[in-house]
mmCIF file of C-alpha atoms in Angstrom:
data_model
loop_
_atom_site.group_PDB
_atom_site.id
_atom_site.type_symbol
_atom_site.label_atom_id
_atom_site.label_comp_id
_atom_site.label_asym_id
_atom_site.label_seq_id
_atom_site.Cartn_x
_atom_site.Cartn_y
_atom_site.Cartn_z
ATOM 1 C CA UNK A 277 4.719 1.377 4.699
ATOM 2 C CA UNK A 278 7.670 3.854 4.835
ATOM 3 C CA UNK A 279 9.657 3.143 1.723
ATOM 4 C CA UNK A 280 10.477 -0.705 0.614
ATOM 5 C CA UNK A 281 11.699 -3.480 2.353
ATOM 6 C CA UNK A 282 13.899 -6.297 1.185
ATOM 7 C CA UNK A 283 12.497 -9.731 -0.239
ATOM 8 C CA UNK A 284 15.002 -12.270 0.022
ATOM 9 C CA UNK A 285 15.451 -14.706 -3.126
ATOM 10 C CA UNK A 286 15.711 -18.282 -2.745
ATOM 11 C CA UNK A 287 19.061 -19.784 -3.633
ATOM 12 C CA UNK A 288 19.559 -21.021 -7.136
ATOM 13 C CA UNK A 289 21.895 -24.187 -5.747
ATOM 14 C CA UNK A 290 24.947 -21.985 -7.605
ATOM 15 C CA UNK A 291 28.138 -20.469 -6.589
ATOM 16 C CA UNK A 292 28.389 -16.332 -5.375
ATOM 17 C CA UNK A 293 30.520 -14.333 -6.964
ATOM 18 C CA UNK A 294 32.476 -11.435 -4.564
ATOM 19 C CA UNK A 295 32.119 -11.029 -0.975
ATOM 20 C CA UNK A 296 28.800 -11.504 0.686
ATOM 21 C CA UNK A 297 27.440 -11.166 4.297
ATOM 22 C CA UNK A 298 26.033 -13.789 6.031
ATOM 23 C CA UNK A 299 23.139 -13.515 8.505
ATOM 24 C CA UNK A 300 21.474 -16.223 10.373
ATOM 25 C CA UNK A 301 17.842 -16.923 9.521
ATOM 26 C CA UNK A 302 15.364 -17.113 12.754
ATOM 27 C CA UNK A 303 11.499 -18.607 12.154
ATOM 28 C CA UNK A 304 10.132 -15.894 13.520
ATOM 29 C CA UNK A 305 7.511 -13.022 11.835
ATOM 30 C CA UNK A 306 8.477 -9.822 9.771
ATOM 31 C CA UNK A 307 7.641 -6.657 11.166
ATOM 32 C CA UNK A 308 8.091 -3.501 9.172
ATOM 33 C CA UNK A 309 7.443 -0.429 11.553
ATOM 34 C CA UNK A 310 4.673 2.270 9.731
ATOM 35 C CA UNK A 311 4.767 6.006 11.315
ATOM 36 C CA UNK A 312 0.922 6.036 11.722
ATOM 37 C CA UNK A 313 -0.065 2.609 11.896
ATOM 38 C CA UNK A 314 2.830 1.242 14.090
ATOM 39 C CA UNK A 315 4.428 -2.367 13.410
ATOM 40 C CA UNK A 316 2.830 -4.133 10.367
ATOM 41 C CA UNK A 317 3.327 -7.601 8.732
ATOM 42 C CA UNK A 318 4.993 -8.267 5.056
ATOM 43 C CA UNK A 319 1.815 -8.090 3.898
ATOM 44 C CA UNK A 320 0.171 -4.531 5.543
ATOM 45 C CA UNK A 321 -1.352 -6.324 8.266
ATOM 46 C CA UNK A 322 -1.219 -4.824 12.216
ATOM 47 C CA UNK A 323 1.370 -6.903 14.305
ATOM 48 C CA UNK A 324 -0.088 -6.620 18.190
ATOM 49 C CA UNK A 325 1.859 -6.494 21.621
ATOM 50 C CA UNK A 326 5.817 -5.491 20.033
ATOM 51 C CA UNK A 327 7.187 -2.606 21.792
ATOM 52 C CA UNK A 328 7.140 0.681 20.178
ATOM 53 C CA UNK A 329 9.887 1.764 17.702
ATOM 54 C CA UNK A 330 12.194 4.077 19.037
ATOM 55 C CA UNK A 331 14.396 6.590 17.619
ATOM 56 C CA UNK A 332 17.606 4.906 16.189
ATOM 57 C CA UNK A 333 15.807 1.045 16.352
ATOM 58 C CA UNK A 334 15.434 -0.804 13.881
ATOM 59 C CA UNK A 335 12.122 -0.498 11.423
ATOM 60 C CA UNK A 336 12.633 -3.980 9.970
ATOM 61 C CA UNK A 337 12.707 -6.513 11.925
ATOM 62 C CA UNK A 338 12.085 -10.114 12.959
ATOM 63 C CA UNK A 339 10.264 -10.873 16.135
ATOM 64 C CA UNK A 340 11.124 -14.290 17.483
ATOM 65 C CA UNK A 341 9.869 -15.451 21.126
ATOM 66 C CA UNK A 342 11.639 -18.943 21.299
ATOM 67 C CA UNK A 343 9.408 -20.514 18.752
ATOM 68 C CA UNK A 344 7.144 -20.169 15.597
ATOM 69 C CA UNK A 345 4.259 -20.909 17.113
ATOM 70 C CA UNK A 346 4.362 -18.966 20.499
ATOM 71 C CA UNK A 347 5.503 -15.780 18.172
ATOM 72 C CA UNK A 348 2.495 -15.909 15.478
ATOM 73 C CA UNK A 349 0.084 -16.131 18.570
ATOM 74 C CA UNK A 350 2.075 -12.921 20.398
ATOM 75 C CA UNK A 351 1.784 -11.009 16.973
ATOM 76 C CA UNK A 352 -1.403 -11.815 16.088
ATOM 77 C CA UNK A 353 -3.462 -11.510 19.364
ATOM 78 C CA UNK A 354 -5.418 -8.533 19.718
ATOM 79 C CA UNK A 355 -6.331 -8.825 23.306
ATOM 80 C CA UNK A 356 -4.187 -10.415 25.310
ATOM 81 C CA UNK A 357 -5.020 -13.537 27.041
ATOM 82 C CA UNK A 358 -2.952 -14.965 30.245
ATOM 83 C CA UNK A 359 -1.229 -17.056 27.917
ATOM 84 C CA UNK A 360 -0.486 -15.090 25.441
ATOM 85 C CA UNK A 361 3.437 -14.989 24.992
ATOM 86 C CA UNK A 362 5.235 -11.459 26.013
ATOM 87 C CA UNK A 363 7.189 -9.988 23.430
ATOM 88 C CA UNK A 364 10.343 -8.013 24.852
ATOM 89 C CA UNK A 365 12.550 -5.811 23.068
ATOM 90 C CA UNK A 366 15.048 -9.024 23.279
ATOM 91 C CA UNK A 367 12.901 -10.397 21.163
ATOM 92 C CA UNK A 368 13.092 -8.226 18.114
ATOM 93 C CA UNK A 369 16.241 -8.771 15.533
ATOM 94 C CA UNK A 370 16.871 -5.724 13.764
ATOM 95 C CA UNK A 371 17.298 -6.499 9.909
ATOM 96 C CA UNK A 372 18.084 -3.142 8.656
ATOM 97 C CA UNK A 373 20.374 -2.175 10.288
ATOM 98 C CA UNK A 374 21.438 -5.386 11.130
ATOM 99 C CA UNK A 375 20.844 -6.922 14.811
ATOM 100 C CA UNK A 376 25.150 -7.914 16.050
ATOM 101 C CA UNK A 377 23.231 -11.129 17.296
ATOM 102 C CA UNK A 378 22.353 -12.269 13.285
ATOM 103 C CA UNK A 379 25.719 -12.159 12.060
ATOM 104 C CA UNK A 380 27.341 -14.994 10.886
ATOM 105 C CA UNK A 381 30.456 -13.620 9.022
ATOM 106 C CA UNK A 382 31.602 -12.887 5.057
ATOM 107 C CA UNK A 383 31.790 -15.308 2.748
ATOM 108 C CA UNK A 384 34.232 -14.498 -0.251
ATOM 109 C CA UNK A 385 33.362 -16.351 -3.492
ATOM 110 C CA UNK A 386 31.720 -19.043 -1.799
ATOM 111 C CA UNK A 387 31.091 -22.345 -4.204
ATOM 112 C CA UNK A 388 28.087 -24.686 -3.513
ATOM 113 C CA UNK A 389 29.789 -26.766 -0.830
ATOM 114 C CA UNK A 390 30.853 -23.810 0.572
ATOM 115 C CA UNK A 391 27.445 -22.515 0.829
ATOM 116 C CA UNK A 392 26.273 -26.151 2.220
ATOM 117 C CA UNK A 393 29.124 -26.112 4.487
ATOM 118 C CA UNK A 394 27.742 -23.021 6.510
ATOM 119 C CA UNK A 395 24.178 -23.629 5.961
ATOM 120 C CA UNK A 396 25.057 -26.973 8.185
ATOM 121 C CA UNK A 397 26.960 -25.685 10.465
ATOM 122 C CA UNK A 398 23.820 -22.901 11.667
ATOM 123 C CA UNK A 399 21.516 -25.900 11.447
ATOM 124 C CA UNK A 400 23.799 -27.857 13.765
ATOM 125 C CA UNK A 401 23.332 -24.882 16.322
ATOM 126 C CA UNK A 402 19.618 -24.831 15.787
ATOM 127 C CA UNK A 403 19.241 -21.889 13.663
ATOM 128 C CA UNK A 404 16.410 -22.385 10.776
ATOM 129 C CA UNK A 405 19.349 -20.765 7.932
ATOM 130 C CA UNK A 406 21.160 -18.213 6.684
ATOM 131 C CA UNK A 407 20.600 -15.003 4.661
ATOM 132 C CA UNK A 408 23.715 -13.638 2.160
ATOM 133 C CA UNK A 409 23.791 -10.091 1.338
ATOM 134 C CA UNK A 410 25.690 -7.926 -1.109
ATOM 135 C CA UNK A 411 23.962 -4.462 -1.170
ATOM 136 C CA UNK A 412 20.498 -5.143 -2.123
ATOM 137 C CA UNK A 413 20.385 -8.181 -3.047
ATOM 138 C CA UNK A 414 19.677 -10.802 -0.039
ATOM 139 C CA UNK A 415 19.929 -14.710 -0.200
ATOM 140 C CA UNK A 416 18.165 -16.917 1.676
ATOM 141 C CA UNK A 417 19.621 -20.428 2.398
ATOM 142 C CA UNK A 418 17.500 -23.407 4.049
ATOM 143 C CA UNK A 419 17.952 -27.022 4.043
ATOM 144 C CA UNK A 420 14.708 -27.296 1.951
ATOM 145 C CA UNK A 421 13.466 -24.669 -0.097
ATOM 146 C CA UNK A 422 9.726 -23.337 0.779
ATOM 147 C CA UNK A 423 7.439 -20.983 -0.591
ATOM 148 C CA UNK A 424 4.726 -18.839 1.048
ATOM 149 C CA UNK A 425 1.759 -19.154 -1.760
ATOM 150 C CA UNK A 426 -1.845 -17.948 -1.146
ATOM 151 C CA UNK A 427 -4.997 -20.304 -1.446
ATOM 152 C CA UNK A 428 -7.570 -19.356 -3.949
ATOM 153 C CA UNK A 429 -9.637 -22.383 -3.814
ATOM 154 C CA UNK A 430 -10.648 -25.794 -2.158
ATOM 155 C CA UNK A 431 -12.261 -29.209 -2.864
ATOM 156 C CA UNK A 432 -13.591 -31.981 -0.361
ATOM 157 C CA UNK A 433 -11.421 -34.636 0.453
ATOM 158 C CA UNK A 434 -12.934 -38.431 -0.336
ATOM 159 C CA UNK A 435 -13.243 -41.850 1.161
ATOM 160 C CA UNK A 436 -11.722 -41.788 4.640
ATOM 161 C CA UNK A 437 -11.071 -37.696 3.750
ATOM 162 C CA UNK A 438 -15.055 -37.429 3.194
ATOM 163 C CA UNK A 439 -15.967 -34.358 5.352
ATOM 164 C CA UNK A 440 -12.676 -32.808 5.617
ATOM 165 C CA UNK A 441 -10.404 -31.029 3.442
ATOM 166 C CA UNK A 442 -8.792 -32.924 0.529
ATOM 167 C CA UNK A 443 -6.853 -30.142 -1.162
ATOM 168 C CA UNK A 444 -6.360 -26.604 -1.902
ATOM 169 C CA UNK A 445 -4.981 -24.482 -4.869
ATOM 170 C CA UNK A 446 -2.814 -21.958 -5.701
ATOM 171 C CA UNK A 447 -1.255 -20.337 -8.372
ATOM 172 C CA UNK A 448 1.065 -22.820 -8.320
ATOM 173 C CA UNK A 449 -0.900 -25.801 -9.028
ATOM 174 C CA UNK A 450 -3.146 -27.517 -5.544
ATOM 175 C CA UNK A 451 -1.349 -28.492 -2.753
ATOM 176 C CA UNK A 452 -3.121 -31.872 -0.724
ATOM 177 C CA UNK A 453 -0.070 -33.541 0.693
ATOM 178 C CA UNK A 454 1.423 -32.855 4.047
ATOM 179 C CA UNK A 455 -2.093 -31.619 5.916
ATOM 180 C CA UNK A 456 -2.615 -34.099 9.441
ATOM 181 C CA UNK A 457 -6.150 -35.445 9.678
ATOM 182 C CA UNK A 458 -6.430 -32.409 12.222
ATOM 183 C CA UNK A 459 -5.650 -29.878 10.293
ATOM 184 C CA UNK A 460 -7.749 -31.418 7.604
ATOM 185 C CA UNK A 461 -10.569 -31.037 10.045
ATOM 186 C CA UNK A 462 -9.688 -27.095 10.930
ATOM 187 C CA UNK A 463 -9.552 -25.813 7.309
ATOM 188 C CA UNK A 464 -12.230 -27.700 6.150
ATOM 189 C CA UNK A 465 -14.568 -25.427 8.900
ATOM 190 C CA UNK A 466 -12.524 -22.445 8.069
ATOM 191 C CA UNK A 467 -13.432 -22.890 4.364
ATOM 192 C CA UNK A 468 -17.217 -23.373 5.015
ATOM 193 C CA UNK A 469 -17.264 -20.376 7.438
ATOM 194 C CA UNK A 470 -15.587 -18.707 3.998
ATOM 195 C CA UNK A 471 -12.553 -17.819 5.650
ATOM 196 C CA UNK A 472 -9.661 -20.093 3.938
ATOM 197 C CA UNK A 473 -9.316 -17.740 0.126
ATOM 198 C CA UNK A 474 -6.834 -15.552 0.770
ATOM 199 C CA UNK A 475 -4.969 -17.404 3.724
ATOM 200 C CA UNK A 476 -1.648 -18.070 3.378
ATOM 201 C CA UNK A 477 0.217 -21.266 3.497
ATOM 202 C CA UNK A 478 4.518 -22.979 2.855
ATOM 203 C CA UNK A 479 4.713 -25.300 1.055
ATOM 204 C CA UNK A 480 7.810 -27.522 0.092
ATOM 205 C CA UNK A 481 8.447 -28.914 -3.183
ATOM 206 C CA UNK A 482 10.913 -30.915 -5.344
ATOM 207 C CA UNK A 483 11.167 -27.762 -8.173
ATOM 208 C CA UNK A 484 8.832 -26.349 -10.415
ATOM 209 C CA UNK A 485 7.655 -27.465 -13.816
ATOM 210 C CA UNK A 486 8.539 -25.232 -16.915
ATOM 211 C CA UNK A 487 4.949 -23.432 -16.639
ATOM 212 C CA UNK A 488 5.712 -22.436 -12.742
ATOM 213 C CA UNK A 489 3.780 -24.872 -11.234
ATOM 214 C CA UNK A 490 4.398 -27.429 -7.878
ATOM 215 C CA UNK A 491 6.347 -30.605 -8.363
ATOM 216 C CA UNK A 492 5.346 -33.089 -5.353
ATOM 217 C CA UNK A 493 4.100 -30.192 -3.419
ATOM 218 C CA UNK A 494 4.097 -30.933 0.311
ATOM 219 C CA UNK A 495 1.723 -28.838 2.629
ATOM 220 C CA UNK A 496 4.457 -27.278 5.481
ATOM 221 C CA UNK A 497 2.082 -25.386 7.513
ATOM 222 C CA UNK A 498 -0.385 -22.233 7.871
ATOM 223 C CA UNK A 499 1.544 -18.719 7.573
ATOM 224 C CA UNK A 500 -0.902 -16.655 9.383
ATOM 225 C CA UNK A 501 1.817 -13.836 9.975
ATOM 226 C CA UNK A 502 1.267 -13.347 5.926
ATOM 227 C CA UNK A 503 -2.430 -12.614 5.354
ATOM 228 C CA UNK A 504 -2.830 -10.784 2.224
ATOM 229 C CA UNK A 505 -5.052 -7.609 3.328
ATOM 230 C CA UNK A 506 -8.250 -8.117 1.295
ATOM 231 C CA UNK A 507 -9.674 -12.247 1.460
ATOM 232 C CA UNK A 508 -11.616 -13.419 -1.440
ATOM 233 C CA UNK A 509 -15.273 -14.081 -0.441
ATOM 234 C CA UNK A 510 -15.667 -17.090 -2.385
ATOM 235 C CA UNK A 511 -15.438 -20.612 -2.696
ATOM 236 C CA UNK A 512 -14.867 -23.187 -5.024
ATOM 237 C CA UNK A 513 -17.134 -26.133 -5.669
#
Protein backbone atom coordinates (compact mmCIF):
# COMPACT_ATOMS: atom_id res chain seq x y z
CA UNK A 1 0.00 0.00 0.00
CA UNK A 2 1.04 3.69 -0.44
CA UNK A 3 2.64 4.63 2.82
CA UNK A 4 0.91 3.57 6.37
CA UNK A 5 -2.35 3.81 7.60
CA UNK A 6 -3.59 4.41 11.10
CA UNK A 7 -4.49 1.48 13.64
CA UNK A 8 -6.67 2.71 16.19
CA UNK A 9 -5.91 1.56 19.94
CA UNK A 10 -8.51 0.37 22.14
CA UNK A 11 -9.29 2.59 25.10
CA UNK A 12 -7.50 1.91 28.32
CA UNK A 13 -10.92 2.93 30.49
CA UNK A 14 -8.56 6.25 31.53
CA UNK A 15 -8.84 9.90 31.26
CA UNK A 16 -7.16 12.05 27.91
CA UNK A 17 -5.00 14.51 28.51
CA UNK A 18 -5.26 17.87 25.95
CA UNK A 19 -7.67 18.35 23.27
CA UNK A 20 -8.73 15.47 21.12
CA UNK A 21 -11.05 15.03 18.05
CA UNK A 22 -13.82 12.98 18.07
CA UNK A 23 -15.09 10.94 15.10
CA UNK A 24 -17.98 8.65 14.98
CA UNK A 25 -17.24 4.97 14.43
CA UNK A 26 -19.45 3.24 11.47
CA UNK A 27 -19.37 -0.93 11.17
CA UNK A 28 -18.47 -0.79 7.97
CA UNK A 29 -14.98 -2.24 6.05
CA UNK A 30 -11.52 -0.41 5.68
CA UNK A 31 -10.44 0.40 2.39
CA UNK A 32 -6.99 1.77 1.78
CA UNK A 33 -6.74 2.88 -1.99
CA UNK A 34 -3.23 1.20 -3.77
CA UNK A 35 -2.07 3.11 -7.16
CA UNK A 36 -1.79 -0.24 -9.07
CA UNK A 37 -3.95 -2.51 -7.37
CA UNK A 38 -6.91 -0.11 -6.63
CA UNK A 39 -8.93 -0.30 -3.18
CA UNK A 40 -7.52 -2.99 -0.79
CA UNK A 41 -8.56 -4.27 2.71
CA UNK A 42 -6.45 -3.69 6.16
CA UNK A 43 -4.99 -6.66 5.43
CA UNK A 44 -3.72 -6.37 1.38
CA UNK A 45 -6.70 -8.00 0.18
CA UNK A 46 -8.76 -6.57 -3.22
CA UNK A 47 -12.04 -4.76 -2.09
CA UNK A 48 -14.59 -5.27 -5.34
CA UNK A 49 -17.39 -2.88 -6.76
CA UNK A 50 -16.14 0.80 -4.73
CA UNK A 51 -15.84 3.52 -7.13
CA UNK A 52 -12.52 4.56 -8.27
CA UNK A 53 -10.36 7.04 -6.25
CA UNK A 54 -10.24 10.29 -7.62
CA UNK A 55 -7.90 13.05 -7.42
CA UNK A 56 -8.36 14.97 -4.07
CA UNK A 57 -10.68 11.79 -2.42
CA UNK A 58 -9.93 10.26 0.18
CA UNK A 59 -7.38 7.00 0.12
CA UNK A 60 -8.57 5.76 3.52
CA UNK A 61 -11.68 5.12 3.97
CA UNK A 62 -14.66 3.25 5.39
CA UNK A 63 -17.27 1.86 3.11
CA UNK A 64 -20.60 1.44 4.85
CA UNK A 65 -23.91 0.48 2.78
CA UNK A 66 -26.52 0.64 5.69
CA UNK A 67 -25.27 -2.45 7.37
CA UNK A 68 -22.32 -4.88 8.17
CA UNK A 69 -23.51 -7.50 6.48
CA UNK A 70 -24.85 -6.01 3.12
CA UNK A 71 -21.23 -4.07 3.00
CA UNK A 72 -18.83 -7.28 3.51
CA UNK A 73 -20.96 -8.99 0.68
CA UNK A 74 -20.59 -5.56 -1.72
CA UNK A 75 -16.74 -5.63 -0.92
CA UNK A 76 -16.11 -8.96 -1.20
CA UNK A 77 -18.09 -10.10 -4.33
CA UNK A 78 -16.17 -10.56 -7.32
CA UNK A 79 -18.94 -10.87 -9.78
CA UNK A 80 -21.78 -9.26 -9.10
CA UNK A 81 -24.96 -11.00 -8.51
CA UNK A 82 -28.60 -9.19 -8.73
CA UNK A 83 -28.42 -8.92 -5.17
CA UNK A 84 -25.41 -7.88 -4.57
CA UNK A 85 -25.59 -4.41 -2.69
CA UNK A 86 -24.38 -1.16 -4.86
CA UNK A 87 -21.78 0.75 -3.36
CA UNK A 88 -22.06 4.63 -4.21
CA UNK A 89 -19.64 7.21 -3.58
CA UNK A 90 -22.22 8.14 -0.56
CA UNK A 91 -21.17 5.29 0.75
CA UNK A 92 -17.51 5.83 1.34
CA UNK A 93 -16.37 7.97 4.66
CA UNK A 94 -13.18 9.49 4.06
CA UNK A 95 -10.82 8.88 7.18
CA UNK A 96 -7.85 10.75 6.12
CA UNK A 97 -8.81 13.48 5.43
CA UNK A 98 -11.65 13.25 7.44
CA UNK A 99 -15.33 12.72 5.87
CA UNK A 100 -17.54 16.37 7.56
CA UNK A 101 -20.24 13.54 8.05
CA UNK A 102 -17.80 11.58 10.95
CA UNK A 103 -17.30 14.42 13.08
CA UNK A 104 -18.46 14.49 16.35
CA UNK A 105 -16.64 17.52 17.95
CA UNK A 106 -13.34 18.16 20.46
CA UNK A 107 -13.16 16.92 23.57
CA UNK A 108 -10.74 18.92 25.97
CA UNK A 109 -9.33 16.81 28.84
CA UNK A 110 -12.09 14.52 28.83
CA UNK A 111 -12.27 12.17 32.23
CA UNK A 112 -13.84 8.64 32.04
CA UNK A 113 -17.45 9.76 32.42
CA UNK A 114 -16.79 12.18 30.07
CA UNK A 115 -15.65 9.72 27.62
CA UNK A 116 -18.84 7.41 28.61
CA UNK A 117 -20.96 10.37 28.37
CA UNK A 118 -20.32 10.76 24.49
CA UNK A 119 -19.76 7.23 23.72
CA UNK A 120 -23.70 7.02 24.87
CA UNK A 121 -24.89 9.65 23.40
CA UNK A 122 -23.56 8.21 19.50
CA UNK A 123 -24.96 4.87 20.61
CA UNK A 124 -28.30 6.50 21.39
CA UNK A 125 -28.27 7.76 17.65
CA UNK A 126 -27.28 4.37 16.38
CA UNK A 127 -23.75 4.88 15.64
CA UNK A 128 -21.46 1.65 16.58
CA UNK A 129 -18.71 4.45 18.57
CA UNK A 130 -16.41 6.91 18.46
CA UNK A 131 -12.75 7.39 17.42
CA UNK A 132 -10.45 10.30 19.43
CA UNK A 133 -7.59 11.70 17.67
CA UNK A 134 -4.64 13.87 18.61
CA UNK A 135 -2.13 13.75 15.66
CA UNK A 136 -1.33 10.21 15.23
CA UNK A 137 -2.55 8.69 17.74
CA UNK A 138 -6.39 7.49 17.25
CA UNK A 139 -8.79 6.06 20.00
CA UNK A 140 -11.35 3.90 19.51
CA UNK A 141 -14.35 3.87 21.95
CA UNK A 142 -17.18 1.03 21.95
CA UNK A 143 -19.54 -0.07 24.50
CA UNK A 144 -17.65 -3.44 24.62
CA UNK A 145 -14.25 -3.82 23.67
CA UNK A 146 -13.51 -6.46 20.67
CA UNK A 147 -10.63 -7.76 19.03
CA UNK A 148 -10.11 -9.01 15.45
CA UNK A 149 -7.74 -12.28 16.16
CA UNK A 150 -6.90 -14.89 13.46
CA UNK A 151 -7.71 -18.74 13.85
CA UNK A 152 -4.83 -21.08 13.72
CA UNK A 153 -6.55 -24.15 14.72
CA UNK A 154 -9.83 -26.18 15.47
CA UNK A 155 -11.23 -29.16 17.45
CA UNK A 156 -14.69 -31.07 17.11
CA UNK A 157 -17.32 -30.09 19.25
CA UNK A 158 -18.91 -33.15 21.57
CA UNK A 159 -22.17 -34.58 22.72
CA UNK A 160 -24.99 -32.59 21.13
CA UNK A 161 -21.81 -30.47 19.31
CA UNK A 162 -20.63 -34.02 17.79
CA UNK A 163 -20.17 -33.18 14.05
CA UNK A 164 -19.88 -29.55 14.27
CA UNK A 165 -17.43 -27.16 15.45
CA UNK A 166 -16.67 -27.02 19.20
CA UNK A 167 -13.91 -24.42 19.28
CA UNK A 168 -11.17 -22.64 17.65
CA UNK A 169 -7.78 -21.05 18.73
CA UNK A 170 -5.87 -18.21 18.53
CA UNK A 171 -3.04 -16.61 19.82
CA UNK A 172 -5.01 -15.56 22.39
CA UNK A 173 -6.08 -18.67 23.94
CA UNK A 174 -9.47 -20.79 21.91
CA UNK A 175 -12.47 -19.10 21.54
CA UNK A 176 -15.90 -21.73 21.71
CA UNK A 177 -18.49 -19.45 23.20
CA UNK A 178 -20.81 -17.25 21.27
CA UNK A 179 -20.92 -19.55 17.80
CA UNK A 180 -25.08 -20.44 16.97
CA UNK A 181 -25.60 -24.11 16.20
CA UNK A 182 -25.55 -22.66 12.50
CA UNK A 183 -22.59 -21.25 12.40
CA UNK A 184 -21.23 -24.23 14.20
CA UNK A 185 -22.41 -26.17 11.22
CA UNK A 186 -20.70 -23.59 8.47
CA UNK A 187 -17.17 -23.57 9.98
CA UNK A 188 -17.09 -26.94 10.80
CA UNK A 189 -17.38 -27.61 6.60
CA UNK A 190 -15.16 -24.69 6.05
CA UNK A 191 -12.50 -26.33 8.29
CA UNK A 192 -12.74 -29.80 6.59
CA UNK A 193 -12.66 -28.18 3.09
CA UNK A 194 -9.24 -26.59 4.88
CA UNK A 195 -10.38 -23.22 4.55
CA UNK A 196 -10.96 -21.88 8.34
CA UNK A 197 -6.63 -21.26 9.36
CA UNK A 198 -6.09 -18.02 8.58
CA UNK A 199 -9.78 -16.61 8.72
CA UNK A 200 -10.43 -13.98 10.78
CA UNK A 201 -12.84 -13.62 13.57
CA UNK A 202 -14.08 -10.60 16.92
CA UNK A 203 -14.22 -11.70 19.64
CA UNK A 204 -15.37 -10.02 23.01
CA UNK A 205 -13.87 -10.60 26.25
CA UNK A 206 -13.87 -9.60 29.96
CA UNK A 207 -9.76 -8.56 29.80
CA UNK A 208 -6.82 -10.45 29.30
CA UNK A 209 -4.78 -12.55 31.67
CA UNK A 210 -1.15 -11.37 32.54
CA UNK A 211 0.32 -13.79 29.68
CA UNK A 212 -2.11 -12.02 26.90
CA UNK A 213 -4.51 -14.49 26.71
CA UNK A 214 -8.77 -14.42 26.52
CA UNK A 215 -10.72 -14.08 29.72
CA UNK A 216 -14.43 -15.48 29.01
CA UNK A 217 -13.86 -15.05 25.38
CA UNK A 218 -17.15 -14.71 23.51
CA UNK A 219 -17.22 -15.56 19.68
CA UNK A 220 -18.79 -11.98 18.03
CA UNK A 221 -18.78 -12.96 14.51
CA UNK A 222 -16.67 -13.80 11.19
CA UNK A 223 -14.50 -10.67 9.91
CA UNK A 224 -14.19 -11.68 6.39
CA UNK A 225 -13.25 -7.98 5.34
CA UNK A 226 -9.79 -8.98 7.34
CA UNK A 227 -8.34 -12.07 5.65
CA UNK A 228 -4.75 -12.22 6.26
CA UNK A 229 -3.23 -12.69 2.56
CA UNK A 230 -1.54 -16.11 2.82
CA UNK A 231 -4.09 -19.07 4.79
CA UNK A 232 -2.35 -21.79 6.56
CA UNK A 233 -2.99 -25.16 4.81
CA UNK A 234 -3.37 -27.10 7.82
CA UNK A 235 -5.41 -28.41 10.41
CA UNK A 236 -5.37 -29.37 13.79
CA UNK A 237 -6.42 -32.73 15.15
Amino acid sequence: MNGEFKRPRSWNQKGLAGDWLATIKIDGVRAIWHEERGWLSRAGNPLYNIPSWRPGGPRDCEVFVGNFRDTVRATLTKFVKGDTPVILPAHMYGLEPLDPRLHWGTLTNPTPDDILAQLRRANGLGHEGLVVRQTDCWIKIKPEETHDVTITGFVEGRGRHLGRLGYVTTANGAVGAGFTDTEREILWAEAKAKRLIGQTIEVSCMQFTPNGQFRHPFFVRMRPDKLILERIDRSTR
